[in-house]
Amino acid sequence: MNTLARISALISPALLAIALTPLLLLSAARGDKFGHGPHAFSIEFVAIGDPGNQADVSGFPNPAGRVDYAYRIGKYEISIDQVRKVAALGGPGITFFDWGYNDQWPAIDVNWLEAASFVNWLNTQTNSPPAYKFDARRDFQLWQPGDPGFDPGNPYRNRLARYFLPSVDEWYKAAYYDPAADVYYDYPTGSDAFPDGLDRVNDPTFDALFYEGYESRYPHEVTNVGKLSPYGTAGQGGSVFEWEETAADLVNSAPLERRGVRGGEFSQSGVLLASTMRFGAPVFEGIGFRVASRAVPEPSAATLALLAAAGGRRLVGGRRRAST
């Protein structure tokens, strides 16, 4: 029995929920912090649980979406602001298209190797091994047997890394799977209905950011891209195309083979948002990306006990006040 189960056995579910909710909400709102001073930034993650979920057999690839472990994925695409701050902190200098308008727009024109270097920088800042192996010439290499963290099922990623690019199944599950209903939707808006896009200039209501009657020349801020997926991610449909970690052929056997690309784009058709749409692109192609992460470790027994005690005092106090 794990820590949470042992604590749950000692206190009521309602009391445990009261005790833990403020901590969990605060942690989610803050995100993972990086940098310092004027270059400080955070990445907000969404927890993707339900390990061992069913795979989808109606999308592409087929099957897709089954993940046997809990993980996290960025709620938003990586923004220009975040890329600039990493560069200012001595991290990788990433080439991106500078619109010159809004640093909260997604970073576009980032190739796969640059996105992998960005992720590696996040790992080094948290004393974690790099997710991706680059040699002294900055050429991407496969992890090999004998390397700490080698995963024979995926030689692209070091299994000890904390941050990484989402795999084909990690991306697909976060976008299309609804754990409450145990179904996959056709679009990452929590629906099988074709989403509403940008119908006109300054259209105030839209499900996803893509061309529909009005040709948008620009993206939006990463937080303003339409409806969320059932798990709570933003912009997995429309906004900008995103890199998968996974090779286009799903094998991950060659360093420079084409990688999977998904999600559609603000200036293109909404049909590209569907679960049946997956493409391949050369690693030097420039698009957008988001970051994924290992699941947050379970809170310690001492932390849970203290929170439960504090919640109990608040609950009892509330009952006493109500009875006077």
Short mmCIF file of C-alpha atoms in Angstrom, two decimals:
data_model
loop_
_atom_site.label_atom_id
_atom_site.label_comp_id
_atom_site.label_asym_id
_atom_site.label_seq_id
_atom_site.Cartn_x
_atom_site.Cartn_y
_atom_site.Cartn_z
CA MET A 1 0.00 0.00 0.00
CA ASN A 2 1.46 3.38 -0.99
CA THR A 3 1.73 6.44 1.23
CA LEU A 4 -1.45 8.08 0.03
CA ALA A 5 -3.44 4.89 0.51
CA ARG A 6 -2.15 4.46 4.08
CA ILE A 7 -3.06 8.01 5.01
CA SER A 8 -6.44 7.71 3.30
CA ALA A 9 -7.22 4.65 5.42
CA LEU A 10 -6.79 6.72 8.59
CA ILE A 11 -8.87 9.75 7.64
CA SER A 12 -12.07 10.25 5.71
CA PRO A 13 -11.93 10.93 1.96
CA ALA A 14 -13.72 14.23 2.45
CA LEU A 15 -11.23 15.36 5.07
CA LEU A 16 -8.29 14.32 2.92
CA ALA A 17 -9.70 16.23 -0.03
CA ILE A 18 -10.15 19.36 2.08
CA ALA A 19 -6.60 19.08 3.34
CA LEU A 20 -4.91 18.41 0.01
CA THR A 21 -6.86 20.63 -2.37
CA PRO A 22 -5.16 23.95 -1.47
CA LEU A 23 -1.70 22.44 -1.88
CA LEU A 24 -2.48 20.76 -5.19
CA LEU A 25 -4.16 23.84 -6.64
CA LEU A 26 -1.30 26.08 -5.54
CA SER A 27 1.28 23.74 -7.05
CA ALA A 28 -0.57 23.57 -10.36
CA ALA A 29 -1.02 27.32 -10.57
CA ARG A 30 2.63 28.07 -9.93
CA GLY A 31 4.07 25.67 -12.47
CA ASP A 32 7.71 24.60 -12.60
CA LYS A 33 10.00 27.58 -12.09
CA PHE A 34 13.22 28.32 -13.94
CA GLY A 35 15.70 31.17 -14.12
CA HIS A 36 16.02 34.16 -11.83
CA GLY A 37 15.51 37.89 -11.70
CA PRO A 38 14.17 39.45 -14.90
CA HIS A 39 14.70 36.15 -16.71
CA ALA A 40 12.59 34.02 -14.36
CA PHE A 41 9.76 32.06 -15.95
CA SER A 42 7.55 29.07 -15.26
CA ILE A 43 6.02 26.26 -17.27
CA GLU A 44 2.55 25.16 -16.24
CA PHE A 45 1.89 21.44 -16.59
CA VAL A 46 -1.27 19.36 -16.74
CA ALA A 47 -1.27 15.99 -14.98
CA ILE A 48 -2.08 13.07 -17.29
CA GLY A 49 -3.05 10.09 -15.16
CA ASP A 50 -5.12 7.00 -15.92
CA PRO A 51 -2.15 4.73 -16.73
CA GLY A 52 -2.97 1.73 -18.87
CA ASN A 53 -5.87 3.46 -20.61
CA GLN A 54 -7.31 1.89 -23.72
CA ALA A 55 -5.74 2.74 -27.06
CA ASP A 56 -7.67 4.49 -29.81
CA VAL A 57 -8.16 2.46 -32.98
CA SER A 58 -9.99 5.12 -34.98
CA GLY A 59 -7.21 7.70 -35.37
CA PHE A 60 -3.68 7.74 -36.73
CA PRO A 61 -1.49 5.95 -36.04
CA ASN A 62 -3.62 2.96 -35.20
CA PRO A 63 -3.51 2.13 -32.34
CA ALA A 64 -2.58 5.32 -30.50
CA GLY A 65 -2.91 6.98 -27.11
CA ARG A 66 -2.27 4.18 -24.65
CA VAL A 67 0.27 5.21 -21.99
CA ASP A 68 1.10 2.86 -19.12
CA TYR A 69 2.37 5.50 -16.68
CA ALA A 70 1.36 8.88 -15.31
CA TYR A 71 3.12 11.93 -16.71
CA ARG A 72 2.65 15.66 -17.22
CA ILE A 73 2.44 17.77 -20.34
CA GLY A 74 2.70 21.51 -20.81
CA LYS A 75 -0.67 23.21 -20.64
CA TYR A 76 0.55 25.68 -23.24
CA GLU A 77 2.99 25.71 -26.14
CA ILE A 78 6.41 27.17 -25.40
CA SER A 79 6.28 30.92 -25.96
CA ILE A 80 8.72 33.38 -27.49
CA ASP A 81 9.19 34.88 -24.03
CA GLN A 82 10.32 31.55 -22.57
CA VAL A 83 12.77 30.95 -25.42
CA ARG A 84 14.24 34.44 -25.03
CA LYS A 85 14.71 33.99 -21.28
CA VAL A 86 16.46 30.64 -21.66
CA ALA A 87 18.88 32.22 -24.14
CA ALA A 88 19.50 35.14 -21.76
CA LEU A 89 20.30 32.65 -18.99
CA GLY A 90 23.00 31.01 -21.10
CA GLY A 91 20.82 28.26 -22.49
CA PRO A 92 20.59 27.24 -26.13
CA GLY A 93 20.14 30.05 -28.59
CA ILE A 94 17.10 28.93 -30.53
CA THR A 95 16.20 30.25 -33.94
CA PHE A 96 12.58 31.35 -34.07
CA PHE A 97 10.46 33.66 -36.17
CA ASP A 98 10.30 37.04 -34.44
CA TRP A 99 6.93 38.55 -35.18
CA GLY A 100 7.92 41.72 -33.36
CA TYR A 101 4.52 42.06 -31.70
CA ASN A 102 3.93 39.82 -28.71
CA ASP A 103 6.38 37.62 -26.80
CA GLN A 104 3.50 35.55 -25.45
CA TRP A 105 2.86 34.12 -28.89
CA PRO A 106 4.19 30.59 -29.48
CA ALA A 107 7.79 30.20 -30.60
CA ILE A 108 7.67 29.17 -34.25
CA ASP A 109 10.41 28.06 -36.63
CA VAL A 110 12.05 25.93 -33.93
CA ASN A 111 13.57 22.75 -35.33
CA TRP A 112 13.46 19.42 -33.51
CA LEU A 113 17.10 19.55 -32.44
CA GLU A 114 16.63 23.02 -30.94
CA ALA A 115 13.52 21.89 -29.08
CA ALA A 116 15.48 18.91 -27.71
CA SER A 117 18.28 21.26 -26.58
CA PHE A 118 15.72 23.48 -24.84
CA VAL A 119 14.41 20.44 -22.96
CA ASN A 120 17.93 19.40 -22.01
CA TRP A 121 18.53 22.85 -20.52
CA LEU A 122 15.43 22.46 -18.34
CA ASN A 123 16.83 19.17 -17.07
CA THR A 124 20.25 20.59 -16.22
CA GLN A 125 18.58 23.39 -14.26
CA THR A 126 16.87 20.80 -12.05
CA ASN A 127 19.89 18.49 -11.63
CA SER A 128 18.34 15.87 -13.90
CA PRO A 129 20.09 13.96 -16.68
CA PRO A 130 19.55 15.35 -20.18
CA ALA A 131 16.75 13.71 -22.11
CA TYR A 132 18.62 13.75 -25.42
CA LYS A 133 22.19 12.84 -26.28
CA PHE A 134 24.31 15.34 -28.18
CA ASP A 135 27.98 14.69 -28.90
CA ALA A 136 30.83 17.20 -28.68
CA ARG A 137 29.96 18.51 -32.15
CA ARG A 138 26.34 19.04 -31.04
CA ASP A 139 25.14 16.21 -33.26
CA PHE A 140 22.18 14.24 -31.94
CA GLN A 141 22.93 10.60 -31.10
CA LEU A 142 20.99 7.59 -29.84
CA TRP A 143 21.48 6.47 -26.25
CA GLN A 144 23.41 3.21 -26.11
CA PRO A 145 23.37 0.14 -23.83
CA GLY A 146 25.60 1.00 -20.91
CA ASP A 147 24.52 4.64 -20.85
CA PRO A 148 22.76 5.39 -17.54
CA GLY A 149 19.06 5.73 -18.30
CA PHE A 150 19.21 3.79 -21.57
CA ASP A 151 15.76 2.61 -22.67
CA PRO A 152 15.91 -0.13 -25.33
CA GLY A 153 12.32 0.67 -26.28
CA ASN A 154 13.15 4.30 -27.00
CA PRO A 155 16.83 5.11 -27.60
CA TYR A 156 15.92 8.75 -28.25
CA ARG A 157 15.00 9.51 -24.61
CA ASN A 158 16.94 8.99 -21.39
CA ARG A 159 14.43 7.43 -19.03
CA LEU A 160 15.99 9.23 -16.03
CA ALA A 161 15.28 12.69 -17.48
CA ARG A 162 12.62 14.82 -15.86
CA TYR A 163 11.62 16.83 -18.95
CA PHE A 164 11.26 15.66 -22.55
CA LEU A 165 9.31 16.18 -25.75
CA PRO A 166 6.02 14.26 -25.78
CA SER A 167 5.97 10.94 -27.60
CA VAL A 168 3.32 10.11 -30.18
CA ASP A 169 1.15 8.41 -27.54
CA GLU A 170 1.77 11.00 -24.81
CA TRP A 171 0.74 13.80 -27.17
CA TYR A 172 -2.27 11.90 -28.52
CA LYS A 173 -3.63 10.93 -25.12
CA ALA A 174 -3.37 14.47 -23.75
CA ALA A 175 -5.16 15.87 -26.80
CA TYR A 176 -7.97 13.42 -27.55
CA TYR A 177 -8.65 11.14 -24.56
CA ASP A 178 -11.40 11.85 -22.03
CA PRO A 179 -10.68 9.81 -18.88
CA ALA A 180 -14.08 10.52 -17.33
CA ALA A 181 -16.00 9.08 -20.28
CA ASP A 182 -13.22 6.65 -21.31
CA VAL A 183 -13.50 7.74 -24.93
CA TYR A 184 -11.37 9.43 -27.57
CA TYR A 185 -12.71 12.47 -29.36
CA ASP A 186 -12.03 13.38 -32.96
CA TYR A 187 -10.75 16.84 -32.00
CA PRO A 188 -8.69 18.16 -29.05
CA THR A 189 -11.63 20.31 -27.93
CA GLY A 190 -13.41 17.49 -26.11
CA SER A 191 -15.80 16.92 -29.00
CA ASP A 192 -16.38 14.94 -32.18
CA ALA A 193 -17.95 18.01 -33.78
CA PHE A 194 -15.85 20.02 -36.22
CA PRO A 195 -14.63 23.00 -34.16
CA ASP A 196 -15.46 26.64 -34.78
CA GLY A 197 -12.44 28.56 -36.06
CA LEU A 198 -11.73 32.20 -36.82
CA ASP A 199 -14.72 33.42 -38.80
CA ARG A 200 -13.73 37.09 -39.00
CA VAL A 201 -11.26 39.67 -37.74
CA ASN A 202 -11.24 39.78 -33.92
CA ASP A 203 -13.73 36.91 -33.72
CA PRO A 204 -14.47 36.73 -29.95
CA THR A 205 -15.72 33.14 -29.87
CA PHE A 206 -13.87 30.19 -31.36
CA ASP A 207 -13.13 26.60 -30.39
CA ALA A 208 -9.65 26.47 -31.89
CA LEU A 209 -7.28 28.81 -33.68
CA PHE A 210 -7.37 27.98 -37.40
CA TYR A 211 -8.49 29.46 -40.69
CA GLU A 212 -12.27 29.39 -41.24
CA GLY A 213 -13.54 32.16 -43.47
CA TYR A 214 -10.96 34.61 -42.19
CA GLU A 215 -7.33 34.03 -43.00
CA SER A 216 -5.45 34.78 -39.80
CA ARG A 217 -1.98 36.11 -40.48
CA TYR A 218 -0.84 35.88 -36.89
CA PRO A 219 -1.02 33.47 -33.96
CA HIS A 220 -2.55 34.35 -30.60
CA GLU A 221 -1.08 34.35 -27.12
CA VAL A 222 -0.54 30.75 -26.02
CA THR A 223 -3.25 31.18 -23.36
CA ASN A 224 -5.88 32.37 -25.88
CA VAL A 225 -6.26 29.57 -28.37
CA GLY A 226 -9.78 28.23 -27.78
CA LYS A 227 -11.24 25.34 -25.83
CA LEU A 228 -9.15 23.04 -23.67
CA SER A 229 -8.80 19.31 -24.16
CA PRO A 230 -10.53 17.04 -21.59
CA TYR A 231 -7.28 16.94 -19.59
CA GLY A 232 -6.95 20.73 -19.78
CA THR A 233 -4.29 21.40 -22.43
CA ALA A 234 -4.53 24.46 -24.67
CA GLY A 235 -3.66 24.72 -28.34
CA GLN A 236 -3.15 21.06 -29.24
CA GLY A 237 -5.58 21.82 -32.05
CA GLY A 238 -4.72 24.84 -34.19
CA SER A 239 -2.33 27.58 -33.05
CA VAL A 240 0.92 26.04 -34.38
CA PHE A 241 2.11 22.62 -35.47
CA GLU A 242 4.03 20.84 -32.69
CA TRP A 243 6.90 18.38 -32.60
CA GLU A 244 6.52 14.88 -31.27
CA GLU A 245 9.58 13.17 -29.88
CA THR A 246 8.71 10.09 -31.94
CA ALA A 247 10.00 9.36 -35.42
CA ALA A 248 7.48 9.61 -38.24
CA ASP A 249 7.80 5.85 -38.82
CA LEU A 250 7.32 5.21 -35.05
CA VAL A 251 10.60 3.28 -34.76
CA ASN A 252 13.09 5.82 -33.25
CA SER A 253 16.03 4.04 -34.82
CA ALA A 254 18.00 6.79 -36.59
CA PRO A 255 19.18 10.15 -35.20
CA LEU A 256 18.10 12.34 -38.11
CA GLU A 257 15.01 10.54 -39.39
CA ARG A 258 11.80 12.53 -39.81
CA ARG A 259 9.78 13.24 -36.68
CA GLY A 260 6.05 13.20 -36.06
CA VAL A 261 4.18 16.51 -36.31
CA ARG A 262 0.63 17.21 -35.14
CA GLY A 263 -1.94 19.82 -34.26
CA GLY A 264 -2.63 22.08 -37.22
CA GLU A 265 -1.92 25.78 -37.48
CA PHE A 266 -3.60 29.17 -37.11
CA SER A 267 -3.40 29.92 -40.86
CA GLN A 268 -4.50 26.51 -42.18
CA SER A 269 -7.62 24.37 -42.41
CA GLY A 270 -9.33 22.87 -39.37
CA VAL A 271 -9.23 19.38 -40.87
CA LEU A 272 -5.60 19.23 -39.71
CA LEU A 273 -6.75 19.20 -36.07
CA ALA A 274 -8.37 15.77 -36.32
CA SER A 275 -7.04 12.67 -34.59
CA THR A 276 -6.54 11.08 -38.01
CA MET A 277 -4.03 13.74 -39.03
CA ARG A 278 -0.34 13.13 -38.33
CA PHE A 279 2.57 14.19 -40.49
CA GLY A 280 6.32 13.78 -40.70
CA ALA A 281 8.90 16.55 -41.02
CA PRO A 282 12.71 16.73 -41.26
CA VAL A 283 14.40 17.48 -37.95
CA PHE A 284 15.64 20.79 -39.37
CA GLU A 285 12.11 21.97 -40.18
CA GLY A 286 10.86 24.86 -38.03
CA ILE A 287 7.54 24.64 -36.13
CA GLY A 288 6.37 24.92 -32.49
CA PHE A 289 6.60 22.61 -29.49
CA ARG A 290 5.51 21.93 -25.93
CA VAL A 291 7.31 20.14 -23.11
CA ALA A 292 6.31 17.01 -21.20
CA SER A 293 7.55 15.78 -17.84
CA ARG A 294 7.62 12.86 -15.50
CA ALA A 295 4.80 12.82 -12.96
CA VAL A 296 5.29 14.77 -9.75
CA PRO A 297 6.39 12.47 -6.89
CA GLU A 298 3.75 11.53 -4.36
CA PRO A 299 3.67 13.79 -1.27
CA SER A 300 5.46 12.38 1.77
CA ALA A 301 3.56 10.77 4.63
CA ALA A 302 4.56 13.60 6.96
CA THR A 303 3.25 16.22 4.56
CA LEU A 304 -0.04 14.41 4.12
CA ALA A 305 -0.47 13.96 7.85
CA LEU A 306 0.19 17.63 8.57
CA LEU A 307 -2.20 18.72 5.85
CA ALA A 308 -4.86 16.34 7.08
CA ALA A 309 -4.47 17.64 10.63
CA ALA A 310 -4.73 21.22 9.45
CA GLY A 311 -7.78 20.40 7.38
CA GLY A 312 -9.34 18.61 10.31
CA ARG A 313 -8.91 21.62 12.57
CA ARG A 314 -10.55 23.86 9.97
CA LEU A 315 -13.42 21.42 9.50
CA VAL A 316 -14.06 20.96 13.22
CA GLY A 317 -13.78 24.67 13.80
CA GLY A 318 -16.33 25.30 11.10
CA ARG A 319 -18.75 22.82 12.69
CA ARG A 320 -18.39 24.44 16.08
CA ARG A 321 -19.11 27.87 14.67
CA ALA A 322 -22.15 26.53 12.87
CA SER A 323 -23.57 25.04 16.11
CA THR A 324 -23.44 28.21 18.21
#
